[in-house]
Short mmCIF file of C-alpha atoms and ligand atoms in Angstrom, two decimals:
data_model
loop_
_atom_site.label_atom_id
_atom_site.label_comp_id
_atom_site.label_asym_id
_atom_site.label_seq_id
_atom_site.Cartn_x
_atom_site.Cartn_y
_atom_site.Cartn_z
CA MET A 6 51.38 57.78 -36.21
CA SER A 7 51.46 54.62 -38.31
CA ASN A 8 48.54 53.39 -40.40
CA LEU A 9 47.94 50.33 -38.24
CA SER A 10 44.35 51.40 -37.52
CA ASP A 11 43.52 51.30 -41.24
CA ILE A 12 44.15 47.54 -41.27
CA PHE A 13 41.01 47.00 -39.21
CA LYS A 14 38.80 49.19 -41.42
CA ASN A 15 37.20 46.55 -43.63
CA HIS A 16 37.78 43.26 -41.83
CA LYS A 17 38.58 41.66 -38.51
CA ALA A 18 42.32 41.45 -37.91
CA PHE A 19 44.42 38.45 -36.92
CA ILE A 20 47.61 39.32 -35.06
CA PRO A 21 49.93 36.38 -34.29
CA PHE A 22 53.01 36.56 -32.09
CA VAL A 23 56.44 34.90 -32.29
CA VAL A 24 59.60 35.32 -30.23
CA ALA A 25 62.57 36.69 -32.19
CA ASP A 26 65.56 34.33 -32.63
CA ASP A 27 63.53 31.33 -31.35
CA PRO A 28 65.04 28.86 -32.13
CA ASP A 29 67.29 30.80 -34.50
CA PHE A 30 67.59 33.78 -36.85
CA ASP A 31 66.62 32.09 -40.11
CA THR A 32 63.67 30.17 -38.68
CA THR A 33 62.25 33.36 -37.19
CA VAL A 34 62.51 35.11 -40.56
CA LYS A 35 60.73 32.14 -42.19
CA ASN A 36 58.10 32.14 -39.43
CA ILE A 37 57.29 35.80 -40.02
CA ILE A 38 56.93 35.12 -43.74
CA ALA A 39 54.79 32.03 -43.03
CA LEU A 40 52.49 34.09 -40.78
CA ALA A 41 52.11 36.68 -43.53
CA LYS A 42 51.44 34.01 -46.17
CA GLY A 43 48.90 32.36 -43.86
CA GLY A 44 46.92 35.59 -43.64
CA ALA A 45 48.19 37.51 -40.61
CA ASP A 46 47.29 41.20 -40.73
CA ILE A 47 49.98 42.31 -38.28
CA VAL A 48 52.84 40.22 -36.85
CA GLU A 49 53.76 40.86 -33.22
CA VAL A 50 57.46 40.09 -32.72
CA GLY A 51 58.58 39.51 -29.15
CA ILE A 52 61.97 40.84 -28.06
CA PRO A 53 63.32 38.29 -25.55
CA PHE A 54 63.78 39.63 -22.04
CA SER A 55 65.43 38.29 -18.91
CA ASP A 56 62.46 39.02 -16.63
CA PRO A 57 59.27 38.53 -18.67
CA ILE A 58 56.87 39.01 -15.75
CA ALA A 59 53.71 38.90 -17.89
CA ASP A 60 54.67 35.74 -19.72
CA GLY A 61 53.71 32.16 -19.06
CA PRO A 62 56.02 29.15 -19.34
CA VAL A 63 55.65 28.70 -23.12
CA ILE A 64 56.95 32.17 -23.93
CA GLN A 65 59.44 32.18 -21.09
CA SER A 66 60.97 29.00 -22.60
CA ALA A 67 61.04 30.64 -26.02
CA ASP A 68 62.93 33.61 -24.57
CA LEU A 69 65.45 31.18 -23.07
CA ARG A 70 65.91 29.46 -26.46
CA ALA A 71 66.49 32.85 -28.05
CA PHE A 72 69.07 33.77 -25.41
CA ALA A 73 70.75 30.39 -26.04
CA ALA A 74 70.89 31.42 -29.70
CA GLY A 75 72.70 34.58 -28.64
CA VAL A 76 69.92 37.09 -29.28
CA ARG A 77 70.62 40.79 -28.73
CA THR A 78 68.24 43.66 -29.41
CA GLU A 79 70.11 44.44 -32.62
CA THR A 80 69.54 40.84 -33.73
CA VAL A 81 65.79 41.43 -33.55
CA PHE A 82 66.06 44.45 -35.84
CA GLU A 83 68.22 42.41 -38.24
CA ILE A 84 65.57 39.65 -38.28
CA VAL A 85 62.91 42.20 -39.20
CA ASP A 86 65.20 43.68 -41.87
CA ALA A 87 65.68 40.21 -43.35
CA ALA A 88 61.94 39.45 -43.28
CA ARG A 89 61.26 42.83 -44.91
CA LYS A 90 63.08 41.60 -47.99
CA GLN A 91 60.28 39.06 -48.53
CA THR A 92 57.15 40.53 -46.91
CA ASP A 93 55.66 43.91 -46.16
CA VAL A 94 53.35 42.55 -43.47
CA PRO A 95 52.98 45.20 -40.73
CA ILE A 96 55.13 44.37 -37.71
CA VAL A 97 54.87 45.58 -34.11
CA PHE A 98 57.26 44.76 -31.26
CA LEU A 99 56.20 43.28 -27.98
CA THR A 100 58.96 44.45 -25.71
CA TYR A 101 59.49 45.09 -22.03
CA LEU A 102 60.35 48.67 -21.16
CA ASN A 103 63.92 48.03 -19.98
CA VAL A 104 64.92 46.80 -23.45
CA VAL A 105 63.87 50.12 -24.96
CA PHE A 106 65.32 52.15 -22.09
CA LYS A 107 68.73 50.46 -22.39
CA TYR A 108 68.79 51.01 -26.17
CA GLY A 109 67.70 54.62 -25.73
CA TYR A 110 64.19 55.83 -26.58
CA ASP A 111 65.24 57.99 -29.53
CA ALA A 112 67.68 55.43 -30.93
CA PHE A 113 65.20 52.58 -30.49
CA CYS A 114 62.34 54.40 -32.19
CA GLN A 115 64.58 55.59 -35.02
CA ARG A 116 65.83 52.02 -35.51
CA CYS A 117 62.21 50.84 -35.56
CA GLN A 118 61.42 53.38 -38.26
CA GLN A 119 64.43 52.19 -40.26
CA SER A 120 63.16 48.58 -40.09
CA GLY A 121 59.54 49.46 -40.73
CA VAL A 122 58.25 48.52 -37.29
CA ALA A 123 54.90 50.28 -36.92
CA GLY A 124 54.14 49.98 -33.23
CA LEU A 125 55.27 48.98 -29.75
CA VAL A 126 53.37 46.96 -27.15
CA ILE A 127 55.16 47.56 -23.84
CA PRO A 128 53.27 45.56 -21.24
CA ASP A 129 55.19 46.84 -18.20
CA MET A 130 54.97 50.54 -19.10
CA PRO A 131 52.20 52.15 -17.07
CA TYR A 132 50.01 54.56 -19.04
CA GLU A 133 51.30 57.38 -16.85
CA SER A 134 54.91 56.74 -17.99
CA ARG A 135 54.17 56.79 -21.71
CA ASP A 136 55.20 60.47 -21.99
CA GLU A 137 58.83 59.39 -21.62
CA ILE A 138 58.78 57.57 -24.97
CA LEU A 139 55.92 59.34 -26.78
CA PRO A 140 57.99 62.16 -28.33
CA ALA A 141 60.50 59.70 -29.82
CA ALA A 142 57.71 57.37 -31.01
CA THR A 143 55.72 60.20 -32.55
CA GLN A 144 58.82 61.56 -34.27
CA ALA A 145 59.42 58.10 -35.76
CA GLY A 146 55.75 57.60 -36.72
CA ILE A 147 55.37 54.65 -34.36
CA ASP A 148 52.24 53.83 -32.37
CA ILE A 149 52.51 53.09 -28.66
CA ILE A 150 49.83 50.41 -28.39
CA PRO A 151 48.20 50.51 -24.95
CA LEU A 152 46.90 47.54 -23.01
CA ILE A 153 43.50 47.64 -21.32
CA THR A 154 42.69 44.87 -18.85
CA PRO A 155 39.55 43.78 -17.01
CA THR A 156 40.85 45.76 -14.02
CA SER A 157 41.68 48.99 -15.88
CA GLY A 158 38.44 50.48 -14.51
CA HIS A 159 38.39 54.29 -14.37
CA ARG A 160 41.65 54.50 -16.35
CA ILE A 161 39.94 53.11 -19.47
CA GLU A 162 38.78 56.53 -20.65
CA LYS A 163 42.17 58.23 -20.59
CA ILE A 164 43.96 55.21 -22.03
CA ALA A 165 41.38 54.88 -24.83
CA ARG A 166 41.35 58.59 -25.67
CA ALA A 167 45.17 58.64 -25.96
CA ALA A 168 45.40 55.40 -27.96
CA SER A 169 46.67 55.07 -31.52
CA GLY A 170 47.29 52.06 -33.77
CA PHE A 171 45.14 49.60 -31.92
CA ILE A 172 44.23 48.85 -28.32
CA TYR A 173 45.37 45.54 -26.84
CA VAL A 174 42.44 44.22 -24.79
CA VAL A 175 43.73 41.64 -22.31
CA SER A 176 41.16 38.84 -22.14
CA SER A 177 41.84 37.67 -18.62
CA LEU A 178 43.87 38.42 -15.55
CA GLY A 179 47.26 36.76 -15.16
CA ILE A 180 49.99 35.84 -17.62
CA THR A 181 50.09 34.78 -21.26
CA GLY A 182 49.23 31.17 -22.04
CA GLU A 183 46.50 29.01 -23.55
CA ARG A 184 43.16 29.24 -21.71
CA ASN A 185 39.65 27.85 -21.99
CA GLU A 186 38.05 30.34 -19.59
CA PHE A 187 37.98 34.07 -20.27
CA PHE A 188 36.81 37.19 -18.44
CA THR A 189 33.04 37.15 -18.92
CA GLY A 190 32.75 40.94 -19.26
CA LEU A 191 34.75 41.24 -22.50
CA LYS A 192 31.78 42.51 -24.55
CA ASP A 193 31.10 45.26 -21.99
CA LEU A 194 34.81 46.08 -21.75
CA VAL A 195 35.06 46.58 -25.54
CA ALA A 196 31.80 48.58 -25.57
CA ASN A 197 33.20 50.75 -22.77
CA ILE A 198 36.39 51.43 -24.74
CA ARG A 199 34.41 52.24 -27.90
CA GLN A 200 32.63 55.06 -26.05
CA TYR A 201 35.89 57.00 -26.04
CA THR A 202 37.68 56.14 -29.29
CA ASP A 203 37.42 54.77 -32.82
CA VAL A 204 40.85 53.20 -32.46
CA PRO A 205 40.35 49.48 -33.08
CA THR A 206 40.56 46.84 -30.36
CA ALA A 207 42.24 43.43 -30.48
CA ILE A 208 41.77 40.79 -27.79
CA GLY A 209 44.73 38.68 -26.63
CA PHE A 210 45.71 36.26 -23.84
CA GLY A 211 44.73 32.64 -23.87
CA VAL A 212 43.23 32.42 -27.35
CA HIS A 213 44.54 29.27 -29.01
CA THR A 214 41.92 27.75 -31.31
CA PRO A 215 40.20 28.99 -34.48
CA ASP A 216 36.83 28.84 -32.70
CA GLN A 217 38.08 31.00 -29.85
CA ALA A 218 39.59 33.41 -32.40
CA LYS A 219 36.23 33.64 -34.18
CA THR A 220 34.47 34.44 -30.90
CA MET A 221 36.98 37.11 -29.93
CA ALA A 222 36.90 38.65 -33.42
CA GLY A 223 33.13 38.82 -33.05
CA ILE A 224 33.54 40.83 -29.84
CA ALA A 225 36.40 43.15 -30.86
CA ASP A 226 38.06 44.29 -34.10
CA GLY A 227 40.77 41.67 -34.02
CA VAL A 228 42.39 38.84 -32.12
CA ILE A 229 45.93 38.09 -30.97
CA ILE A 230 47.42 34.60 -30.56
CA GLY A 231 50.87 34.01 -29.13
CA SER A 232 51.54 30.96 -26.97
CA ALA A 233 49.79 28.51 -29.32
CA ILE A 234 52.12 29.62 -32.12
CA VAL A 235 55.20 29.70 -29.92
CA ASP A 236 54.28 26.15 -28.89
CA ILE A 237 54.39 25.09 -32.55
CA VAL A 238 57.89 26.60 -32.76
CA ALA A 239 58.92 24.72 -29.61
CA LYS A 240 57.74 21.42 -31.08
CA GLU A 241 58.56 21.83 -34.78
CA LYS A 242 61.79 23.87 -34.40
CA GLN A 243 63.28 24.49 -37.91
CA ASN A 244 60.18 22.83 -39.44
CA ALA A 245 57.84 25.34 -37.78
CA PRO A 246 57.16 27.65 -40.75
CA GLN A 247 54.93 25.16 -42.61
CA ALA A 248 52.95 24.25 -39.49
CA ILE A 249 52.62 27.90 -38.59
CA GLU A 250 51.28 28.77 -42.04
CA THR A 251 48.70 25.99 -41.78
CA PHE A 252 47.58 27.12 -38.32
CA THR A 253 47.43 30.74 -39.45
CA LYS A 254 45.22 29.82 -42.41
CA SER A 255 42.79 28.01 -40.09
CA VAL A 256 42.59 31.04 -37.80
CA ARG A 257 42.24 33.40 -40.77
CA THR A 258 39.26 31.40 -42.04
CA ALA A 259 37.64 31.42 -38.61
CA VAL A 260 38.23 35.14 -38.04
CA ASP A 261 36.77 35.94 -41.47
CA ALA A 262 33.70 33.90 -40.55
CA SER A 263 33.00 36.20 -37.59
CA GLN A 264 30.79 39.29 -38.15
CA GLY A 265 32.39 42.01 -40.21
CA ALA A 266 34.36 39.53 -42.26
CA ARG A 267 36.43 40.72 -45.22
CA VAL A 268 34.27 42.67 -47.66
O1 IGP B 330 50.29 33.88 -25.45
P1 IGP B 330 48.84 34.23 -25.51
O2 IGP B 330 48.07 33.73 -24.29
O3 IGP B 330 48.21 33.82 -26.84
O4 IGP B 330 48.75 35.84 -25.46
C1 IGP B 330 49.32 36.67 -26.50
C2 IGP B 330 50.69 37.03 -26.03
O5 IGP B 330 51.51 35.89 -26.15
C3 IGP B 330 51.44 38.18 -26.72
O6 IGP B 330 50.59 39.20 -27.15
C4 IGP B 330 52.43 38.58 -25.66
C5 IGP B 330 53.63 37.94 -25.47
N1 IGP B 330 54.20 38.44 -24.33
C6 IGP B 330 53.35 39.35 -23.74
C7 IGP B 330 53.45 40.07 -22.54
C8 IGP B 330 52.38 40.91 -22.18
C9 IGP B 330 51.25 41.06 -23.02
C10 IGP B 330 51.15 40.32 -24.24
C11 IGP B 330 52.20 39.46 -24.56
#
C-alpha cells in the first residue's frame, strides 16, 4: 500500500482535482505544481473519459477540452512525469474503470508505480469487482480508494474494513458539481465508517468555497474540491495556474482553521 493515510495523521487534508490535458499538457503540469504550492496535500488527476456518468457539466466540458487537445491515457502519465520533475506532491488518479481495463490492470498499475501515482479512485467500479484489480494494485503499492455514499448502507462495514489510502465520502447523491445543500447525515456517516477503520476519510462532491471546505474538514479528515477548480481552468485557460494557487491557499487556510489543524 502507499503512505497516503500518513498524510492525514497530523492535519486535515485538502485534495483538489484537475482534469489532465485540460486545456493542454503544459497548463496541466503548471496547475498541478500550483496546487502543490498553494498547499494541496494530495492532487487528484482526472483521466478524461468518453462516458463520465458521475460527472456534471463542468467536468464533462473539461474532458471534452482534453479530448480536443488529443489526450490519450499515456499523455496523462507523461503529464504526471513532467510534474514530478518539479513537485513530489502525492498524486492519485480519478479514472473510470474502462480506461484501466483497456490499458490492462497490470500494465496500468505498473505505469502508475513508475510515475509515482499513489492511488486510484474508480467511481464506477463496484466494491465487489475490486478483486479484479487488487492484485495488480497491491503489487504496485497503489491504494484502491473506495467511495462511500449516503446510500451505501449495510455495505459500509465491508467497504471500510477493506479500505486503504483514504476513503472518499460522497457528500450528496447525484453527480459532481458545485452545491450549497449537502446530505444532512454526513457526521453520522463518517462516525459509522470510523467504527470499522482508522483509514482517513475525505468528503467530496459540491464543495466549492473555503467555508464549506472548513465545515467538511471539521466533519471528516479531509476535503476534496474538483468542479470549482476545473471552472477556474475553463475561465482562465493558460492563465489558470496563478488563480488556482490563490484559490488553493484560501482553502488551505480555511481547512487549517477547522479542528485538528496542522500541529
Ligand atoms: O466536482 P466536485 O463537486 O467538487 O466533486 C469532486 C469531484 O470533481 C472529483 O473528486 C471527481 C471528478 N470526477 C468524479 C467522478 C466520481 C467521483 C468523484 C469525481
